[in-house]
CSV table of C-alpha atoms in Angstrom, one decimal:
chain,number,residue,atom,x,y,z
A,1,UNK,CA,-12.7,62.8,60.5
A,2,UNK,CA,-11.1,61.2,63.6
A,3,UNK,CA,-12.3,57.8,62.6
A,4,UNK,CA,-10.8,58.2,59.1
A,5,UNK,CA,-7.5,59.4,60.6
A,6,UNK,CA,-7.4,56.4,63.0
A,7,UNK,CA,-8.1,54.0,60.1
A,8,UNK,CA,-5.4,55.7,58.0
A,9,UNK,CA,-2.9,55.3,60.9
A,10,UNK,CA,-3.9,51.7,61.3
A,11,UNK,CA,-3.5,51.0,57.6
A,12,UNK,CA,0.0,52.7,57.6
A,13,UNK,CA,1.2,50.6,60.5
A,14,UNK,CA,-0.3,47.4,59.1
A,15,UNK,CA,1.5,47.5,55.8
A,16,UNK,CA,5.0,46.9,57.2
A,17,UNK,CA,3.6,44.1,59.3
A,18,UNK,CA,1.9,42.4,56.4
A,19,UNK,CA,5.0,42.8,54.3
A,20,UNK,CA,7.1,41.3,57.1
A,21,UNK,CA,4.8,38.3,57.4
A,22,UNK,CA,4.8,37.8,53.6
A,23,UNK,CA,8.6,37.9,53.6
A,24,UNK,CA,8.8,35.3,56.4
A,25,UNK,CA,6.3,33.1,54.6
A,26,UNK,CA,8.0,33.7,51.2
A,27,UNK,CA,4.7,35.0,49.9
A,28,UNK,CA,5.0,37.9,47.4
A,29,UNK,CA,2.4,40.6,48.1
A,30,UNK,CA,2.4,41.3,44.4
A,31,UNK,CA,2.5,37.9,42.6
A,32,UNK,CA,4.9,37.8,39.7
A,33,UNK,CA,4.3,35.5,36.7
A,34,UNK,CA,6.6,32.5,36.4
A,35,UNK,CA,9.7,33.7,34.6
A,36,UNK,CA,9.5,31.0,31.9
A,37,UNK,CA,5.8,31.4,31.2
A,38,UNK,CA,5.3,32.9,27.8
A,39,UNK,CA,2.8,35.5,27.2
A,40,UNK,CA,2.5,38.7,25.2
A,41,UNK,CA,5.0,41.4,26.1
A,42,UNK,CA,3.7,44.1,28.4
A,43,UNK,CA,4.3,47.4,26.5
A,44,UNK,CA,5.0,49.3,29.7
A,45,UNK,CA,7.8,47.4,31.2
A,46,UNK,CA,10.8,45.9,29.5
A,47,UNK,CA,10.9,42.1,29.6
A,48,UNK,CA,13.5,40.4,31.8
A,49,UNK,CA,16.7,40.1,29.9
A,50,UNK,CA,16.9,36.3,30.1
A,51,UNK,CA,13.4,36.1,28.5
A,52,UNK,CA,14.9,37.6,25.3
A,53,UNK,CA,17.5,34.9,25.2
A,54,UNK,CA,14.8,32.3,25.8
A,55,UNK,CA,12.6,33.6,23.0
A,56,UNK,CA,15.6,33.6,20.6
A,57,UNK,CA,16.8,30.1,21.7
A,58,UNK,CA,13.4,28.5,21.4
A,59,UNK,CA,12.4,30.2,18.1
A,60,UNK,CA,9.5,32.2,19.4
A,61,UNK,CA,9.9,34.6,16.4
A,62,UNK,CA,6.8,36.8,16.8
A,63,UNK,CA,7.5,37.5,20.5
A,64,UNK,CA,11.2,38.1,19.8
A,65,UNK,CA,10.4,40.6,17.1
A,66,UNK,CA,7.8,42.3,19.3
A,67,UNK,CA,10.3,42.5,22.3
A,68,UNK,CA,13.2,44.0,20.3
A,69,UNK,CA,11.0,46.4,18.5
A,70,UNK,CA,9.4,47.6,21.7
A,71,UNK,CA,12.5,47.5,23.8
A,72,UNK,CA,15.6,47.8,21.5
A,73,UNK,CA,18.0,47.8,24.5
A,74,UNK,CA,17.3,44.1,25.0
A,75,UNK,CA,19.1,43.2,21.8
A,76,UNK,CA,22.4,44.4,23.3
A,77,UNK,CA,22.3,42.1,26.3
A,78,UNK,CA,24.6,39.0,26.1
A,79,UNK,CA,23.4,35.7,27.5
A,80,UNK,CA,25.4,33.8,30.1
A,81,UNK,CA,27.4,32.2,27.2
A,82,UNK,CA,28.2,35.7,25.8
A,83,UNK,CA,25.8,35.3,22.8
A,84,UNK,CA,23.6,38.2,21.8
A,85,UNK,CA,20.0,37.5,20.8
A,86,UNK,CA,21.1,37.8,17.2
A,87,UNK,CA,23.5,34.8,17.6
A,88,UNK,CA,20.9,32.7,19.3
A,89,UNK,CA,18.3,33.4,16.7
A,90,UNK,CA,20.6,32.7,13.8
A,91,UNK,CA,21.5,29.3,15.2
A,92,UNK,CA,18.2,27.8,14.0
A,93,UNK,CA,18.3,26.0,10.7
A,94,UNK,CA,15.4,25.0,8.4
A,95,UNK,CA,12.6,24.4,8.9
A,96,UNK,CA,12.6,26.5,12.1
A,97,UNK,CA,15.0,29.1,10.8
A,98,UNK,CA,14.6,32.7,12.0
A,99,UNK,CA,12.5,34.6,9.4
A,100,UNK,CA,14.2,37.5,7.6
A,101,UNK,CA,11.8,40.1,9.1
A,102,UNK,CA,12.8,39.0,12.7
A,103,UNK,CA,16.5,39.1,11.8
A,104,UNK,CA,16.0,42.6,10.4
A,105,UNK,CA,14.2,43.7,13.6
A,106,UNK,CA,17.0,42.4,15.9
A,107,UNK,CA,19.7,44.1,13.7
A,108,UNK,CA,17.7,47.3,13.7
A,109,UNK,CA,17.5,47.2,17.5
A,110,UNK,CA,21.3,46.8,17.8
A,111,UNK,CA,23.1,47.2,14.4
A,112,UNK,CA,26.6,46.7,16.0
A,113,UNK,CA,25.6,43.1,16.8
A,114,UNK,CA,26.7,42.1,13.2
A,115,UNK,CA,30.3,42.8,14.2
A,116,UNK,CA,30.2,40.9,17.5
A,117,UNK,CA,31.5,37.3,17.4
A,118,UNK,CA,29.5,34.6,19.3
A,119,UNK,CA,30.7,33.7,22.7
A,120,UNK,CA,30.3,30.0,22.0
A,121,UNK,CA,31.5,29.5,18.4
A,122,UNK,CA,33.5,32.7,17.9
A,123,UNK,CA,31.6,33.1,14.6
A,124,UNK,CA,30.3,36.4,13.4
A,125,UNK,CA,26.5,36.4,12.7
A,126,UNK,CA,27.2,36.3,8.9
A,127,UNK,CA,29.1,33.0,9.3
A,128,UNK,CA,26.4,31.6,11.5
A,129,UNK,CA,23.7,32.6,9.0
A,130,UNK,CA,25.5,31.0,6.1
A,131,UNK,CA,26.2,27.8,8.2
A,132,UNK,CA,22.6,27.3,9.3
A,133,UNK,CA,20.5,28.5,6.3
A,134,UNK,CA,19.9,26.7,3.1
A,135,UNK,CA,18.1,29.5,1.3
A,136,UNK,CA,20.1,32.8,1.5
A,137,UNK,CA,18.1,36.0,1.5
A,138,UNK,CA,20.1,38.8,-0.2
A,139,UNK,CA,18.6,41.5,2.1
A,140,UNK,CA,19.6,39.6,5.2
A,141,UNK,CA,23.0,38.8,3.8
A,142,UNK,CA,23.6,42.5,3.1
A,143,UNK,CA,22.5,43.4,6.6
A,144,UNK,CA,24.8,40.9,8.2
A,145,UNK,CA,27.8,41.4,6.0
A,146,UNK,CA,30.3,44.0,6.9
A,147,UNK,CA,34.0,44.4,6.1
A,148,UNK,CA,34.6,42.9,9.6
A,149,UNK,CA,32.3,39.9,9.4
A,150,UNK,CA,33.3,39.1,5.8
A,151,UNK,CA,36.8,38.3,7.1
A,152,UNK,CA,35.6,36.0,9.8
A,153,UNK,CA,35.6,32.2,9.7
A,154,UNK,CA,33.1,29.6,10.5
A,155,UNK,CA,33.5,26.8,13.0
A,156,UNK,CA,34.8,24.7,10.1
A,157,UNK,CA,37.4,27.3,9.2
A,158,UNK,CA,35.7,28.6,6.1
A,159,UNK,CA,35.3,32.3,5.1
A,160,UNK,CA,31.8,33.5,4.3
A,161,UNK,CA,32.7,33.3,0.6
A,162,UNK,CA,33.5,29.6,0.9
A,163,UNK,CA,30.4,29.0,2.9
A,164,UNK,CA,28.2,30.8,0.3
A,165,UNK,CA,29.7,28.9,-2.6
A,166,UNK,CA,28.8,25.6,-0.9
A,167,UNK,CA,25.1,26.6,-0.9
A,168,UNK,CA,22.9,24.9,-3.6
A,169,UNK,CA,20.7,28.0,-4.1
A,170,UNK,CA,23.4,30.7,-4.0
A,171,UNK,CA,22.9,33.6,-6.4
A,172,UNK,CA,25.6,35.5,-8.2
A,173,UNK,CA,24.5,38.7,-6.4
A,174,UNK,CA,25.2,37.1,-3.0
A,175,UNK,CA,28.7,36.0,-4.0
A,176,UNK,CA,29.5,39.4,-5.7
A,177,UNK,CA,28.4,41.2,-2.5
A,178,UNK,CA,30.6,39.1,-0.3
A,179,UNK,CA,33.6,39.5,-2.6
A,180,UNK,CA,33.1,43.2,-2.7
A,181,UNK,CA,33.5,43.4,1.1
A,182,UNK,CA,36.5,41.2,1.2
A,183,UNK,CA,38.2,40.6,-2.2
A,184,UNK,CA,41.1,38.8,-0.4
A,185,UNK,CA,38.7,35.9,0.4
A,186,UNK,CA,39.3,34.6,-3.1
A,187,UNK,CA,42.8,33.6,-2.0
A,188,UNK,CA,42.0,32.2,1.4
A,189,UNK,CA,41.9,28.4,1.5
A,190,UNK,CA,39.8,26.4,3.9
A,191,UNK,CA,41.2,23.9,6.3
A,192,UNK,CA,41.6,21.4,3.5
A,193,UNK,CA,43.6,23.9,1.4
A,194,UNK,CA,40.8,24.4,-1.0
A,195,UNK,CA,40.4,27.8,-2.6
A,196,UNK,CA,37.0,29.2,-3.5
């Protein structure tokens, strides 16, 4: 017993010494993975917040969906440019556009994001989606469109209604839905004084 106690005391006094040496030598006693190394999310610890922005910015859709589904609070954290993960994800255009299932997962994690303008472009997510996507998904459109976002304007000064009309593959249901949220959009001209 005495030997076990002595070893225990030695171990307890050795830990601070080892940690001090590691600190001096800048060695981490518990190695951390490189922050930009991508690997499957650990389901026990939330990912670092910057990683969510990295996943959205680089179009790593499966990992982004997994992260916001497992840790919904990550969808609320703005980047250093004040963009939410939803803004960053929607900035991708075809062929690397964010899939509708991922957009839905990000919105489900933080529904209020649809009413938050981008810190860079000042666009609402609805305008960003209409600006960057060729094929409009009605379910995604409905999840992004609110009475607030329908009144926003794009970086080109267009309302979502004007943006939607300019799409080659727009459906009547898409236009009807946008008009139902903001009927006044029918009388709002773009920067060239063109009405819808």
